[in-house]
Backbone as JSON, one array per atom type, in Angstrom:
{
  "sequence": "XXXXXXXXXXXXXXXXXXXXXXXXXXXXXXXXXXXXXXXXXXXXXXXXXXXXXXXXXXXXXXXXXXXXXXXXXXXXXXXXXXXXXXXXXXXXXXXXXXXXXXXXXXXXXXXXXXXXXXXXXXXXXXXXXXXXXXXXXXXXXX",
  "N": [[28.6, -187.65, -20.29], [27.79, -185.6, -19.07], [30.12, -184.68, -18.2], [31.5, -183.75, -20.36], [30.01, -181.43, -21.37], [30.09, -179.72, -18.7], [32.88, -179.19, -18.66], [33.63, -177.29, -20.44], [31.74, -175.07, -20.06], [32.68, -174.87, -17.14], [35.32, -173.87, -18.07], [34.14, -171.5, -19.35], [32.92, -169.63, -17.79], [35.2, -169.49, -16.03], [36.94, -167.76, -17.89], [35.35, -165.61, -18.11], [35.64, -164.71, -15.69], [37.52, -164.27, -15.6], [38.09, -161.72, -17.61], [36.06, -160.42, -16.33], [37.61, -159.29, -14.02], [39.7, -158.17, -15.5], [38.57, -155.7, -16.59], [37.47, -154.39, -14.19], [39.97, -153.78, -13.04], [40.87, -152.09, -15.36], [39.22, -150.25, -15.28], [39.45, -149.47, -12.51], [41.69, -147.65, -12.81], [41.59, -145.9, -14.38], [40.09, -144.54, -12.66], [41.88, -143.68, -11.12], [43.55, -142.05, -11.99], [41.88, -140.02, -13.02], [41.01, -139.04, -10.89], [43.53, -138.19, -9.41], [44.21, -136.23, -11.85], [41.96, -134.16, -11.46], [42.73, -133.13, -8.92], [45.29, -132.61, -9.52], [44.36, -130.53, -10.93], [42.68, -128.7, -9.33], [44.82, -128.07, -7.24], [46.64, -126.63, -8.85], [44.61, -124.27, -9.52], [44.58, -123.76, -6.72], [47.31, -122.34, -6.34], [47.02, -120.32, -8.62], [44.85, -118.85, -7.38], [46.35, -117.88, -5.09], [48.75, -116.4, -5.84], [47.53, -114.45, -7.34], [46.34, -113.17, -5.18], [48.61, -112.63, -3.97], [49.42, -111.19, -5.56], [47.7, -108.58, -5.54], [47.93, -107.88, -2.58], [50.52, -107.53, -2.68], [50.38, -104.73, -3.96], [49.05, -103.55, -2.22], [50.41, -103.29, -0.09], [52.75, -101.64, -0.9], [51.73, -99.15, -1.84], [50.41, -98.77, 0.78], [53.08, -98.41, 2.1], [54.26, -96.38, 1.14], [52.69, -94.31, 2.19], [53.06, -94.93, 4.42], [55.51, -93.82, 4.97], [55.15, -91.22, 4.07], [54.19, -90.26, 5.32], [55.84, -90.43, 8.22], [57.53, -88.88, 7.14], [56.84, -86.17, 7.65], [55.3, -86.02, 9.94], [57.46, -86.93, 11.51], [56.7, -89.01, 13.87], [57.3, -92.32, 14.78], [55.28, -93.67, 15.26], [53.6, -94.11, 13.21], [54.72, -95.66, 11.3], [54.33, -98.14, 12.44], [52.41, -100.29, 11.35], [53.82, -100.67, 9.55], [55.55, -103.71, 9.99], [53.63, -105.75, 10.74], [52.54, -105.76, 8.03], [54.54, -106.74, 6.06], [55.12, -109.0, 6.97], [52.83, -110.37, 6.55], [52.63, -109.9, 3.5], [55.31, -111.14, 2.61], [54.54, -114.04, 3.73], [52.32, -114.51, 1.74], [53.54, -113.78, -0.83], [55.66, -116.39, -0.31], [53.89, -118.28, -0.53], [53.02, -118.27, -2.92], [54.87, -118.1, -4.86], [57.21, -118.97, -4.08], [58.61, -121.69, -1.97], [57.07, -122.72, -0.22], [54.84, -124.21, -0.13], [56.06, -126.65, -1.13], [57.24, -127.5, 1.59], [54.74, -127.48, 2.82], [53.48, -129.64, 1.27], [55.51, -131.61, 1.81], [55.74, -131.7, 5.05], [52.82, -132.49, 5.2], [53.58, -135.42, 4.21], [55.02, -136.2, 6.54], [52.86, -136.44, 8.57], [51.28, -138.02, 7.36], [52.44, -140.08, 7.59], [54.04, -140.7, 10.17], [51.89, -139.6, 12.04], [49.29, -141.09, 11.64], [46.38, -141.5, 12.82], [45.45, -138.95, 13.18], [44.09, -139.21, 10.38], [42.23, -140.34, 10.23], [38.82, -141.0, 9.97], [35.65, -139.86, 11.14], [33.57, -142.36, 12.5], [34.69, -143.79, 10.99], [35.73, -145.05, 7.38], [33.25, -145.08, 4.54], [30.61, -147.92, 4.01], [29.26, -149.69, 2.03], [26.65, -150.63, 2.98], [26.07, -148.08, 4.54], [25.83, -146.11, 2.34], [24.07, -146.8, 1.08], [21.87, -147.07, 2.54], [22.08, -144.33, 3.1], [21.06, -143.39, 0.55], [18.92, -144.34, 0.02], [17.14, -143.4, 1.89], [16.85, -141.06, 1.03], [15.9, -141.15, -1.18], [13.27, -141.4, -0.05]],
  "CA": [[28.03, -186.56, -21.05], [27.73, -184.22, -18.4], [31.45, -183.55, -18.29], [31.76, -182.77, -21.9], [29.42, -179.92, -21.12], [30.89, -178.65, -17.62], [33.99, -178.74, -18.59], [33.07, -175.83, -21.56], [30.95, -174.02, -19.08], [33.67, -174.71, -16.26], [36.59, -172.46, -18.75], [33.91, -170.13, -19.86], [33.24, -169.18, -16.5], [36.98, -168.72, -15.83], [37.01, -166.58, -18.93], [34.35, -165.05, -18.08], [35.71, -163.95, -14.51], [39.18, -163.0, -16.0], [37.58, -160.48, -18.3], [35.49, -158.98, -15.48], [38.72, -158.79, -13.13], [40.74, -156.95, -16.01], [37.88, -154.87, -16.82], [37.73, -153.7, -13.52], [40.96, -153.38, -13.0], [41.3, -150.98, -15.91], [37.98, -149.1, -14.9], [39.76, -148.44, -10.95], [42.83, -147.05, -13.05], [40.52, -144.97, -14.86], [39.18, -143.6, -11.91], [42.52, -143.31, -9.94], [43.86, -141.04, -13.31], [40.69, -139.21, -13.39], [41.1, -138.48, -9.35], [44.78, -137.33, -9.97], [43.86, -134.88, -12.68], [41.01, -133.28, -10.8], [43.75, -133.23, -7.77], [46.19, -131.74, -10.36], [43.81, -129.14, -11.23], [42.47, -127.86, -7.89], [46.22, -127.4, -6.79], [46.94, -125.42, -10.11], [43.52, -123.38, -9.42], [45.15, -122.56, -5.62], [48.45, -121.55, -6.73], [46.94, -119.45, -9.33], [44.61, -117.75, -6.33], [47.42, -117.3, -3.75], [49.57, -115.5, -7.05], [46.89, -113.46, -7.5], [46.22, -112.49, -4.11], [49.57, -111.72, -3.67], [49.78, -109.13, -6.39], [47.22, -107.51, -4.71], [48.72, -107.76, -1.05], [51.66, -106.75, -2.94], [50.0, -103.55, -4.33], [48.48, -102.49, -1.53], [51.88, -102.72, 0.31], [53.52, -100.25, -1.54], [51.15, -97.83, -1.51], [50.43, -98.21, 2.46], [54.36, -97.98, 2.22], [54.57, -94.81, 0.78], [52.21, -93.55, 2.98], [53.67, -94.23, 6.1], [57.12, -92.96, 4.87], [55.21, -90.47, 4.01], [53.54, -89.46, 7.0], [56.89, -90.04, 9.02], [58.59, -87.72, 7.15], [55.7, -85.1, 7.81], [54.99, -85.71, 11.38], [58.41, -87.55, 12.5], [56.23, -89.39, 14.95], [57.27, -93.23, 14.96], [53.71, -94.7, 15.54], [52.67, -94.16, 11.45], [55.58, -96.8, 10.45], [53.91, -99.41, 13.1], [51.66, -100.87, 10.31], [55.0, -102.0, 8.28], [55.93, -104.74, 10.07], [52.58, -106.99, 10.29], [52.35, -105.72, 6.26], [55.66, -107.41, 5.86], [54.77, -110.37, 7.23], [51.45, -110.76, 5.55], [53.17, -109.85, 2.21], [56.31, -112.1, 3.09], [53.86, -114.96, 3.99], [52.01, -114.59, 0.5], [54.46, -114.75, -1.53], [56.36, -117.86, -0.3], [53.12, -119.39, -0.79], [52.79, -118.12, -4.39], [56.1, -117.87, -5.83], [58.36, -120.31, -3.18], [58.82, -123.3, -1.4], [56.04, -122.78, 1.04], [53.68, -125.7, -0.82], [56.66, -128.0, -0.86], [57.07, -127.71, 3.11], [53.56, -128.07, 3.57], [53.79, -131.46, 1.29], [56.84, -132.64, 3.32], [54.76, -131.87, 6.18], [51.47, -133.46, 4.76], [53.94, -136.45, 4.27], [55.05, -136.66, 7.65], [51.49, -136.59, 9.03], [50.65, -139.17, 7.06], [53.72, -141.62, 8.09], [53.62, -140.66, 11.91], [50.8, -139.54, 12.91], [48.25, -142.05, 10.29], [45.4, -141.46, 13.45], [44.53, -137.71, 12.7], [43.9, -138.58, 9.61], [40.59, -141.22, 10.23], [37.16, -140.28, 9.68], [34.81, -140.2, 11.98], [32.69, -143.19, 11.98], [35.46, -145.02, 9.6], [35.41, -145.38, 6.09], [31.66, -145.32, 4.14], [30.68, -148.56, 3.79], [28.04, -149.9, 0.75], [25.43, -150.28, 3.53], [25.58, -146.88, 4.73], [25.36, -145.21, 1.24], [22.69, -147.54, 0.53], [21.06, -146.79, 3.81], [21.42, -143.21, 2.65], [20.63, -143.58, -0.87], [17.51, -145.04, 0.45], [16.5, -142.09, 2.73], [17.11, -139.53, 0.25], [14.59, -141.09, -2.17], [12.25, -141.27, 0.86]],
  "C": [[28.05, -185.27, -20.25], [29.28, -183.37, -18.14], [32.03, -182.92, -19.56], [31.38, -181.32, -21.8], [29.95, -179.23, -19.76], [31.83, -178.53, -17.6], [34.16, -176.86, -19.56], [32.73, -174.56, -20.55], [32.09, -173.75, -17.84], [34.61, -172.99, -16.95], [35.62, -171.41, -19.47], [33.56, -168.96, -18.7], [34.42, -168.4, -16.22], [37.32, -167.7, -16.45], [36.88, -165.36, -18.7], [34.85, -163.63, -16.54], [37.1, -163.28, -14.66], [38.99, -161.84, -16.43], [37.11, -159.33, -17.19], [36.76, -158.49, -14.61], [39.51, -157.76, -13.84], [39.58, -155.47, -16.16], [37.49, -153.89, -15.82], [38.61, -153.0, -12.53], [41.44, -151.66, -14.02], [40.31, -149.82, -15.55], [38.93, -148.47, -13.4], [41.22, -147.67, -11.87], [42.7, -145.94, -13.85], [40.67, -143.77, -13.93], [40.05, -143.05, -11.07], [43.23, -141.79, -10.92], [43.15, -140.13, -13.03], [40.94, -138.8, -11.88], [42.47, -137.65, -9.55], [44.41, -136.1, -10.87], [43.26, -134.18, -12.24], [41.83, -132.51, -9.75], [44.23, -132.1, -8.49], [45.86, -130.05, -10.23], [43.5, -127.97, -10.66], [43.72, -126.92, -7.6], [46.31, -126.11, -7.48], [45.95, -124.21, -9.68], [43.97, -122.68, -8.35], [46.34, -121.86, -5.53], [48.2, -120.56, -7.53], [46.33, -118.33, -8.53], [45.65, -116.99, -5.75], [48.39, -116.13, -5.12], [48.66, -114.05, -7.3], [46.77, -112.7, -6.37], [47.61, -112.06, -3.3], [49.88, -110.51, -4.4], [49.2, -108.77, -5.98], [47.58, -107.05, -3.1], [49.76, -106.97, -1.67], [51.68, -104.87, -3.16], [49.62, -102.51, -3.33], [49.37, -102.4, -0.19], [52.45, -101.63, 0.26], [52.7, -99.16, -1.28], [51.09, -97.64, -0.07], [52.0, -97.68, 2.8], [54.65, -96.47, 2.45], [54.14, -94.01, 1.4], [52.7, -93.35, 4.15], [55.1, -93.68, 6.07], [56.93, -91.63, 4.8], [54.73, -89.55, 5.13], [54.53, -89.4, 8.17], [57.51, -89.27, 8.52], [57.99, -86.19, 7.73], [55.84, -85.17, 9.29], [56.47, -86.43, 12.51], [57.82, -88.28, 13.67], [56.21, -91.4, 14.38], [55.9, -94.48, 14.56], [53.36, -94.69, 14.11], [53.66, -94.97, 11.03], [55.13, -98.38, 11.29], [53.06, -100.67, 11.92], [52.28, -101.74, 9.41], [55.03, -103.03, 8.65], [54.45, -105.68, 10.32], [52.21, -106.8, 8.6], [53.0, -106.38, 5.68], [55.24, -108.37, 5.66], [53.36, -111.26, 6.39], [51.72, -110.9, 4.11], [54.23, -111.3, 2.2], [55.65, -113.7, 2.49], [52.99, -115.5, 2.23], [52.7, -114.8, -0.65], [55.41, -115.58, -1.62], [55.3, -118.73, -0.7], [53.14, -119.27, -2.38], [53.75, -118.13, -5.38], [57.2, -119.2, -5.09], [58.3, -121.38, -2.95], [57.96, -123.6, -0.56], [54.83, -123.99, 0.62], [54.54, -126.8, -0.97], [57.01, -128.81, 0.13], [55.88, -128.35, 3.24], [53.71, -129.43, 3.07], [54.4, -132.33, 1.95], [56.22, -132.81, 4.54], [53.72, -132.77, 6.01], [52.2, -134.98, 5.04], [54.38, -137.16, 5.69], [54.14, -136.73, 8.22], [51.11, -137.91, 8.94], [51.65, -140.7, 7.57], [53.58, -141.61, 9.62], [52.71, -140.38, 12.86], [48.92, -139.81, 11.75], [46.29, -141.53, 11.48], [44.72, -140.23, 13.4], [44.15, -137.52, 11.38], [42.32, -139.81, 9.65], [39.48, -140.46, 10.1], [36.07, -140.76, 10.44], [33.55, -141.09, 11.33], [33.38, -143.98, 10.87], [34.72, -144.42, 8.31], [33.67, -145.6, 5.09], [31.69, -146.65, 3.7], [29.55, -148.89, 2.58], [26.83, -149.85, 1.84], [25.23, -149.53, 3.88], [25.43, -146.25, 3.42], [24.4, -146.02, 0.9], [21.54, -146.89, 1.17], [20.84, -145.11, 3.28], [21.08, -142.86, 1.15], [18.54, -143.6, -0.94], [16.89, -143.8, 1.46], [16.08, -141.02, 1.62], [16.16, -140.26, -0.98], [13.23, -141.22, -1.61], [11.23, -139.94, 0.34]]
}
């Protein structure tokens, strides 16, 4: 008699633990989606900064431009065109990030980081484990 009944209970069990495995299977795929998109979004949000802050680098280029062309033509004195070349570069620098390839380097880079040098990317004190967020879970309602 008793195996009539544990066998039932045995496969509902089993059932029972398949369900929770898919169920939290589809919940971490959820959450890896839902991490991606947020990801997505950020990015989008700093490409849209750096774009912006280059039209204004850009703007205020030109005009310093004009000025020091214009002030060398006035005083012929060298030293008022010094300002171009770190403006350049600052401009330059802005928009590769905002318009170019300068975010696909850094990825390539990011990627090599992560393949050869895996040790700058640890966290001090490792990984959070359930007993430390517990441990601070538990403080913080102290």
């Amino acid at each position: 008699m008793g195996s009539l009944v544990g066998k039932p209970m045995k496969e509902m069990a089993e059932e029972n633990q398949r369900f929770m495995l898919k169920t939290q299977q589809l919940m971490l795929e959820r959450q890896l989606q839902m991490q991606n998109q947020m990801r997505e979004r950020q990015m989008a949000m700093q490409i849209a900064r750096a774009r912006e802050l280059f039209n204004w680098w850009a703007a205020f280029f030109t005009l310093a431009s004009v000025g020091m062309i214009a002030g060398f033509s006035k005083t012929k004195h060298s030293a008022v065109l010094v300002p171009f070349l770190p403006l350049t570069f600052m401009v330059g620098y802005q928009a590769d990030m905002a318009h170019y390839t300068k975010l696909t380097r850094i990825r390539v880079m990011a990627d090599e980081i992560m393949d050869k040098e895996p040790d700058l990317l640890a966290m001090p004190h490792g990984l959070p484990t359930f007993q430390t967020i517990e441990d601070g879970r538990k403080q913080q309602n102290q």
